[in-house]
PDB file of C-alpha atoms in Angstrom:
ATOM      1  CA  MET L  87       0.018   0.050   0.009  1.00 79.00           C
ATOM      2  CA  ALA L  88       1.502   3.305  -1.071  1.00 94.00           C
ATOM      3  CA  THR L  89       1.681   6.237   1.448  1.00 95.00           C
ATOM      4  CA  TYR L  90       1.937   9.757   0.171  1.00 97.00           C
ATOM      5  CA  ALA L  91       3.368  12.827   1.824  1.00 95.00           C
ATOM      6  CA  THR L  92       0.856  15.226   0.247  1.00 97.00           C
ATOM      7  CA  LEU L  93      -2.756  15.005  -0.620  1.00 98.00           C
ATOM      8  CA  SER L  94      -2.000  16.340  -4.072  1.00 98.00           C
ATOM      9  CA  ASP L  95       0.294  13.309  -4.804  1.00 98.00           C
ATOM     10  CA  ALA L  96      -2.280  10.853  -3.558  1.00 99.00           C
ATOM     11  CA  ILE L  97      -4.973  12.465  -5.703  1.00 99.00           C
ATOM     12  CA  HIS L  98      -2.662  12.505  -8.734  1.00 98.00           C
ATOM     13  CA  TYR L  99      -1.535   8.919  -8.600  1.00 98.00           C
ATOM     14  CA  GLU L 100      -4.511   7.126  -7.092  1.00 98.00           C
ATOM     15  CA  ILE L 101      -7.326   9.027  -8.872  1.00 98.00           C
ATOM     16  CA  ILE L 102      -6.281  11.235 -11.821  1.00 98.00           C
ATOM     17  CA  THR L 103      -3.846   8.817 -13.355  1.00 98.00           C
ATOM     18  CA  PRO L 104      -6.116   5.782 -13.383  1.00 98.00           C
ATOM     19  CA  VAL L 105      -9.115   7.799 -14.721  1.00 98.00           C
ATOM     20  CA  GLY L 106      -6.849   9.397 -17.376  1.00 97.00           C
ATOM     21  CA  GLU L 107      -7.801  12.068 -19.852  1.00 97.00           C
ATOM     22  CA  ARG L 108     -11.405  12.055 -18.856  1.00 97.00           C
ATOM     23  CA  ALA L 109     -10.599  13.082 -15.156  1.00 97.00           C
ATOM     24  CA  HIS L 110     -12.107  16.546 -15.748  1.00 97.00           C
ATOM     25  CA  HIS L 111     -15.575  14.776 -16.214  1.00 98.00           C
ATOM     26  CA  PHE L 112     -15.626  13.862 -12.535  1.00 98.00           C
ATOM     27  CA  ASN L 113     -15.686  15.472  -9.171  1.00 99.00           C
ATOM     28  CA  ILE L 114     -12.167  14.580  -8.118  1.00 98.00           C
ATOM     29  CA  ASN L 115     -12.471  16.286  -4.650  1.00 98.00           C
ATOM     30  CA  ALA L 116     -15.628  14.187  -3.889  1.00 98.00           C
ATOM     31  CA  ILE L 117     -13.781  11.076  -4.817  1.00 99.00           C
ATOM     32  CA  ALA L 118     -10.801  12.063  -2.734  1.00 99.00           C
ATOM     33  CA  GLU L 119     -12.830  12.773   0.344  1.00 98.00           C
ATOM     34  CA  ARG L 120     -14.297   9.192   0.265  1.00 98.00           C
ATOM     35  CA  LEU L 121     -11.181   7.330  -1.047  1.00 98.00           C
ATOM     36  CA  ILE L 122      -8.176   9.008   0.686  1.00 99.00           C
ATOM     37  CA  TYR L 123      -7.435   9.190   4.390  1.00 98.00           C
ATOM     38  CA  TRP L 124      -4.524  10.210   6.688  1.00 97.00           C
ATOM     39  CA  HIS L 125      -2.726   7.206   8.236  1.00 95.00           C
ATOM     40  CA  HIS L 126      -0.834   7.507  11.493  1.00 91.00           C
ATOM     41  CA  ASP L 127       1.973   4.888  11.904  1.00 86.00           C
ATOM     42  CA  ILE L 128       2.311   4.137  15.587  1.00 90.00           C
ATOM     43  CA  ASN L 129       5.329   2.375  17.029  1.00 89.00           C
ATOM     44  CA  ALA L 130       5.463  -0.161  19.901  1.00 91.00           C
ATOM     45  CA  HIS L 131       5.938   2.771  22.298  1.00 94.00           C
ATOM     46  CA  GLY L 132       2.806   4.556  21.174  1.00 91.00           C
ATOM     47  CA  ASN L 133       4.706   7.254  19.253  1.00 89.00           C
ATOM     48  CA  THR L 134       3.736   8.455  15.851  1.00 87.00           C
ATOM     49  CA  ASN L 135       6.398   7.576  13.130  1.00 80.00           C
ATOM     50  CA  LEU L 136       6.159  10.680  11.117  1.00 82.00           C
ATOM     51  CA  ASN L 137       8.384   9.201   8.202  1.00 82.00           C
ATOM     52  CA  ARG L 138       5.787   6.439   7.796  1.00 85.00           C
ATOM     53  CA  SER L 139       2.609   8.321   8.243  1.00 92.00           C
ATOM     54  CA  GLY L 140       0.725   9.893   5.259  1.00 96.00           C
ATOM     55  CA  PHE L 141      -2.060   9.702   2.906  1.00 98.00           C
ATOM     56  CA  ARG L 142      -3.370   6.288   1.923  1.00 97.00           C
ATOM     57  CA  VAL L 143      -6.199   4.821  -0.121  1.00 98.00           C
ATOM     58  CA  ARG L 144      -9.069   2.995   1.588  1.00 97.00           C
ATOM     59  CA  THR L 145      -9.099  -0.653   0.674  1.00 95.00           C
ATOM     60  CA  ASN L 146     -12.865  -1.160   1.319  1.00 97.00           C
ATOM     61  CA  VAL L 147     -14.013   1.250  -1.441  1.00 97.00           C
ATOM     62  CA  ASP L 148     -14.883   0.226  -4.942  1.00 98.00           C
ATOM     63  CA  PHE L 149     -12.937   2.742  -6.853  1.00 98.00           C
ATOM     64  CA  TRP L 150     -14.701   2.591 -10.181  1.00 98.00           C
ATOM     65  CA  LYS L 151     -18.083   2.641  -8.588  1.00 98.00           C
ATOM     66  CA  LEU L 152     -17.015   5.662  -6.652  1.00 98.00           C
ATOM     67  CA  VAL L 153     -15.728   7.455  -9.779  1.00 98.00           C
ATOM     68  CA  GLN L 154     -19.068   6.680 -11.699  1.00 98.00           C
ATOM     69  CA  ALA L 155     -21.016   8.000  -8.889  1.00 98.00           C
ATOM     70  CA  ASN L 156     -19.157  11.305  -9.079  1.00 99.00           C
ATOM     71  CA  ALA L 157     -19.541  11.984 -12.638  1.00 98.00           C
ATOM     72  CA  LEU L 158     -20.261  15.621 -13.550  1.00 96.00           C
TER      73      LEU L 158
END
């Protein structure tokens, strides 16, 4: 599972790239709100590992169904 430092990177690689040249036909922000979340990586001592934390994609979401539901 990829972890991204910025929301923009996550949106680009996980939404815009797969949708391709038709990305402008979809509400990308709405897709991102439901698909991408911030992950905190916690070590054994209960501390956050900032170098392993970042934006990730939810695995329990049907990507293409979400894209279709957010057509403009």
